Tab-separated table of C-alpha atoms and ligand atoms in Angstrom:
chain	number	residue	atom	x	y	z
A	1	UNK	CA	-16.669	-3.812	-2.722
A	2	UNK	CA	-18.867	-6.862	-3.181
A	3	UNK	CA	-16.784	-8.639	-0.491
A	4	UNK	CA	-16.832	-5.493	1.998
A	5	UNK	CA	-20.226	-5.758	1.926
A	6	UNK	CA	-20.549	-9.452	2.602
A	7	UNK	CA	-17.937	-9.384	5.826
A	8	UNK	CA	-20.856	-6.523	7.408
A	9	UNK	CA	-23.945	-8.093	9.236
A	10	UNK	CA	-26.367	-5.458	10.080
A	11	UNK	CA	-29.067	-6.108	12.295
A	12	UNK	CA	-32.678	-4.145	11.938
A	13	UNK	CA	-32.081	-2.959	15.653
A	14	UNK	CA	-28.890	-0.645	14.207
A	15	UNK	CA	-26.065	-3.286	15.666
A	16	UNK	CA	-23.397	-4.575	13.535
A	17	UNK	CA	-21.616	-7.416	13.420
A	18	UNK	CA	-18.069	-7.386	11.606
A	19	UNK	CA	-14.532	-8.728	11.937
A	20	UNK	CA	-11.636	-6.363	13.925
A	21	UNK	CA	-9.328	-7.179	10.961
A	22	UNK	CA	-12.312	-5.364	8.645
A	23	UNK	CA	-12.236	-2.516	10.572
A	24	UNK	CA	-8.301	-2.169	10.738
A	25	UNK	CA	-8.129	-2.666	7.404
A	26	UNK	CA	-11.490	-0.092	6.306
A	27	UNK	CA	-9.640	2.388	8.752
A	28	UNK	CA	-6.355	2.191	7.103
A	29	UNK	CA	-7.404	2.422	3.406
A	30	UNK	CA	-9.673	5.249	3.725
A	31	UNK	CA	-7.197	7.903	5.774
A	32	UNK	CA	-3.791	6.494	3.865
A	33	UNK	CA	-1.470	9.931	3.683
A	34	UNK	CA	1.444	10.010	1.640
A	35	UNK	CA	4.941	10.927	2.486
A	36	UNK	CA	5.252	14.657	0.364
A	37	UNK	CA	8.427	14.155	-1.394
A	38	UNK	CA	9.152	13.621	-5.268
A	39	UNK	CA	11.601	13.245	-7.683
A	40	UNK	CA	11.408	13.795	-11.221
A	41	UNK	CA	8.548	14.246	-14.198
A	42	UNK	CA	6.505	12.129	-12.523
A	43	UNK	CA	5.954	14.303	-9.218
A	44	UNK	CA	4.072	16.539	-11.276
A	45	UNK	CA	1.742	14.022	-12.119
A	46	UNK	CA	1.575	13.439	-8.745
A	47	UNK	CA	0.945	17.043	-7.606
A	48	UNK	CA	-1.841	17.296	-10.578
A	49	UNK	CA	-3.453	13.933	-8.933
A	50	UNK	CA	-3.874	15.871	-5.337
A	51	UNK	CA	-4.892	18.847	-7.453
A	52	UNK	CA	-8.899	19.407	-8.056
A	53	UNK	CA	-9.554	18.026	-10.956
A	54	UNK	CA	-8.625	14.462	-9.731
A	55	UNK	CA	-9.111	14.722	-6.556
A	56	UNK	CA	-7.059	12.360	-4.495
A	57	UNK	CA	-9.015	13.198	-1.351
A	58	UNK	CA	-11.766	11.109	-2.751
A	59	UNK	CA	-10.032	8.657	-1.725
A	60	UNK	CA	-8.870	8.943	1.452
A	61	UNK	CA	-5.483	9.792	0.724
A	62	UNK	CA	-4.730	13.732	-0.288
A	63	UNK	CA	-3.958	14.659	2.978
A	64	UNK	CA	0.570	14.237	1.929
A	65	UNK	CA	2.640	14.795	5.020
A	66	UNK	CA	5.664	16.924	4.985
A	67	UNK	CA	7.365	14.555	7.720
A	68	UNK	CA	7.824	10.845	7.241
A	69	UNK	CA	6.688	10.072	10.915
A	70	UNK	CA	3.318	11.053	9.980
A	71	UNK	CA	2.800	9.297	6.839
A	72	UNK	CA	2.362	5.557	5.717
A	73	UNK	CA	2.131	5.521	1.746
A	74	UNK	CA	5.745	6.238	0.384
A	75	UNK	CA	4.796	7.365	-3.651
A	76	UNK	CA	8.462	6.987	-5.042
A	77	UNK	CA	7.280	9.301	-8.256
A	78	UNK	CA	10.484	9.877	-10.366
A	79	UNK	CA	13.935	8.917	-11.027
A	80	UNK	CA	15.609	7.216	-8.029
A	81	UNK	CA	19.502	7.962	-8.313
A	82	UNK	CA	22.277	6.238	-6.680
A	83	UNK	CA	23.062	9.021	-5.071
A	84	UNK	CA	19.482	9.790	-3.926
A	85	UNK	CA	18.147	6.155	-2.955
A	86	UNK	CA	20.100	6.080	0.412
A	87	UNK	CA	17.747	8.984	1.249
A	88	UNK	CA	14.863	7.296	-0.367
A	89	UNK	CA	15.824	3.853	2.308
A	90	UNK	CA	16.627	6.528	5.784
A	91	UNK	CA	13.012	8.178	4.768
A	92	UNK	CA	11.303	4.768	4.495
A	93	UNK	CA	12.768	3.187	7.704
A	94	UNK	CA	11.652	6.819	9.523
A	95	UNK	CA	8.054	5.869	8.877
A	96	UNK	CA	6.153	4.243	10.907
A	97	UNK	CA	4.270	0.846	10.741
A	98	UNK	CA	1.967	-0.235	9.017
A	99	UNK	CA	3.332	1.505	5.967
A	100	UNK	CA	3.139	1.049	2.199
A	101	UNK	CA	4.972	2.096	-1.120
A	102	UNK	CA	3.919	2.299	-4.993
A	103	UNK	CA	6.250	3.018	-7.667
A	104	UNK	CA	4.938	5.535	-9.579
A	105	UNK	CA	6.248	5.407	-13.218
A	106	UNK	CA	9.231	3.564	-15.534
A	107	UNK	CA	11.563	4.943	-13.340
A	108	UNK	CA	10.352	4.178	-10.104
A	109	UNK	CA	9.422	0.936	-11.292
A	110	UNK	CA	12.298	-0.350	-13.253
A	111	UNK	CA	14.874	2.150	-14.215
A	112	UNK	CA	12.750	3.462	-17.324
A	113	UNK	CA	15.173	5.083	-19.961
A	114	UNK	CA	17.763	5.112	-17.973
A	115	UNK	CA	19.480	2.171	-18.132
A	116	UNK	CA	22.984	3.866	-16.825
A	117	UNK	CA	25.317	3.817	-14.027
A	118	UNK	CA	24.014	6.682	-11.906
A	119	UNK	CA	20.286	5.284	-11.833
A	120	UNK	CA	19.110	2.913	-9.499
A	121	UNK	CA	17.261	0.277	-11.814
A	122	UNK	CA	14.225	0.217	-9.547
A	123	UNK	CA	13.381	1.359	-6.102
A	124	UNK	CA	12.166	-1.917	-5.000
A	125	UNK	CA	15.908	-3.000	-4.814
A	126	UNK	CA	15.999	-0.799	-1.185
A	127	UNK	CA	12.322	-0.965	0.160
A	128	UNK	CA	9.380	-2.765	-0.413
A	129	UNK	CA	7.038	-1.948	-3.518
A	130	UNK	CA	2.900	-3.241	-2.778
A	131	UNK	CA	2.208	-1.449	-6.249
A	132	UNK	CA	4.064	-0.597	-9.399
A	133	UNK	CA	2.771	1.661	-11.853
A	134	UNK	CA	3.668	1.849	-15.595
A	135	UNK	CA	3.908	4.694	-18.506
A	136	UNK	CA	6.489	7.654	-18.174
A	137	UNK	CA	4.981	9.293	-17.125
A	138	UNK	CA	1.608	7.707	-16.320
A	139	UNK	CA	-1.468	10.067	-15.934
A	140	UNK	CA	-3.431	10.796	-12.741
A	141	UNK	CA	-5.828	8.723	-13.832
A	142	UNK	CA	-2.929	5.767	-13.260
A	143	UNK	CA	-2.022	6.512	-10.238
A	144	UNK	CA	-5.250	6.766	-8.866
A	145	UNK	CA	-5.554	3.461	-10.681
A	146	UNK	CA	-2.346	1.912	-8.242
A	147	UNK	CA	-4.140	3.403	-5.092
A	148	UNK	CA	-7.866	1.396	-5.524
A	149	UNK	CA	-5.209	-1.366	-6.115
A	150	UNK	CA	-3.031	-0.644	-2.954
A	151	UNK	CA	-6.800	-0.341	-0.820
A	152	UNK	CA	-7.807	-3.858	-2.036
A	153	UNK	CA	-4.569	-5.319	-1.177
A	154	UNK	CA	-4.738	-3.476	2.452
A	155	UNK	CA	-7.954	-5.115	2.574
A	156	UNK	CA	-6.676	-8.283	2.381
A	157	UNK	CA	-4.477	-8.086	5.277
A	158	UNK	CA	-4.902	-9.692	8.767
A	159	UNK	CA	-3.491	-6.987	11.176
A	160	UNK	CA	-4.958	-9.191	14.618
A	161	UNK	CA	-2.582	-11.948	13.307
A	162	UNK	CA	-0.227	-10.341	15.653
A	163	UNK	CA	-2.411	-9.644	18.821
A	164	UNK	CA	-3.511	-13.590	18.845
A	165	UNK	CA	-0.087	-14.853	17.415
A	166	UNK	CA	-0.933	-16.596	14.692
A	167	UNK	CA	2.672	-14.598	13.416
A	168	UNK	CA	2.514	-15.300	9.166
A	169	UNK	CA	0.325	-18.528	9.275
A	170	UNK	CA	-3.131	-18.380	7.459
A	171	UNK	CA	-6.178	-19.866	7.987
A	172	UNK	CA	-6.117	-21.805	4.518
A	173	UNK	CA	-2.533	-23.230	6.508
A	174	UNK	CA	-4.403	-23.830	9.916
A	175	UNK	CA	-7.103	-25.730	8.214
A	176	UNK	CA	-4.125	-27.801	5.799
A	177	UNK	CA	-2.080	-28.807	8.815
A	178	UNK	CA	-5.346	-29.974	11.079
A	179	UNK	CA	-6.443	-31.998	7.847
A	180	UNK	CA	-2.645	-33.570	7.524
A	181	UNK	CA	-2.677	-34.735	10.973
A	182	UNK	CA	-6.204	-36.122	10.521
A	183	UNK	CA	-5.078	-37.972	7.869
A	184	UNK	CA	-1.714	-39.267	9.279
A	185	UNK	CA	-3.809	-40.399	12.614
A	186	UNK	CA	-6.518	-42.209	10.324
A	187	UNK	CA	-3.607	-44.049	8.577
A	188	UNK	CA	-1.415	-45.072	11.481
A	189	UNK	CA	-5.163	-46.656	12.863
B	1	LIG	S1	9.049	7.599	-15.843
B	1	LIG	FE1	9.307	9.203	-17.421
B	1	LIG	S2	8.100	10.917	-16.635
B	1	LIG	FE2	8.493	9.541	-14.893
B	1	LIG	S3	10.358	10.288	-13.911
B	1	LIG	FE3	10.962	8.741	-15.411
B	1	LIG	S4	11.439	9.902	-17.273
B	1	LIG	FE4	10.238	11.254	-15.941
């Protein structure tokens, strides 16, 4: 929050001064609506999270979308099956980008107590997991736990790198390579 605060220049005149990737970012993290599906013991969890007493919508994210082309947080929230996770990867791959998923639970996140050959032993073997969460199942509190954690990572990311094509490279790499060739060029002189 300390760091939000820093990347915000405000002016006495009402203008502010602040990065596009900030304001992608801010944007994303406070409207993030989940994908309304679950699958086991954990879902209720899940429902009790959206549910008053926790509140989800605190946080930006209670508004859960019954189609997968309008959401962007996939919270796997149960036992994946073998027989289920091809579902799990077609309902991933129908949402749309920029999209994120937390595992929600043992299951989700490793298998849990099911170490057997109908369970897949984690989902993150068919689709991308930003946040696991332990405990079987793990209170709301947990989850919304994972989803501060998913914000700060969404924070982190640099969604312009692809308008000015600067594709996976960071500035920490920019500012490695320039001081490389500096050195090579002071050497060969
Ligand atoms: S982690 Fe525990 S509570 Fe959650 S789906 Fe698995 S068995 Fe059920």
């Amino acid at each position: 929050m300390a760091k939000e605060r820093e990347e915000i220049v405000e002016s006495s005149s009402g203008i502010i001064t602040t990065t596009v990737d900030f304001v992608f970012n801010w944007a994303r993290k406070s409207a993030l609506w989940p994908m309304t599906f679950g699958l086991a013991c954990c879902a209720i969890e899940m429902m009790a999270t959206g549910a008053s007493r926790f509140d989800m919508d605190r946080f930006g994210a209670g508004v859960f979308r019954p189609s997968p082309r309008q959401s962007d947080l996939m919270i796997v929230a149960g036992t994946p099956t073998l027989k289920m996770a091809p579902i799990i990867k077609r309902v991933w791959d129908q949402m749309p980008e920029p999209k994120w998923c937390i595992a929600m639970g043992a299951c989700a996140s490793t298998g849990g107590p099911f170490p057997t050959y109908s369970t897949l032993q984690g989902v993150d073997r068919i689709v991308p997991v930003d946040v696991y969460i332990p405990g079987c199942p793990p209170r709301p509190e947990a989850l919304l736990y994972g989803l501060m954690r998913l914000q700060d990572k969404i924070m982190q990311e640099q969604p312009t790198r692809f308008v000015f094509g600067r594709g996976n490279v960071s500035q920490e790499d920019v500012e490695g390579a320039a001081a490389t060739t500096a050195e090579g060029e002071n050497a060969a002189a």
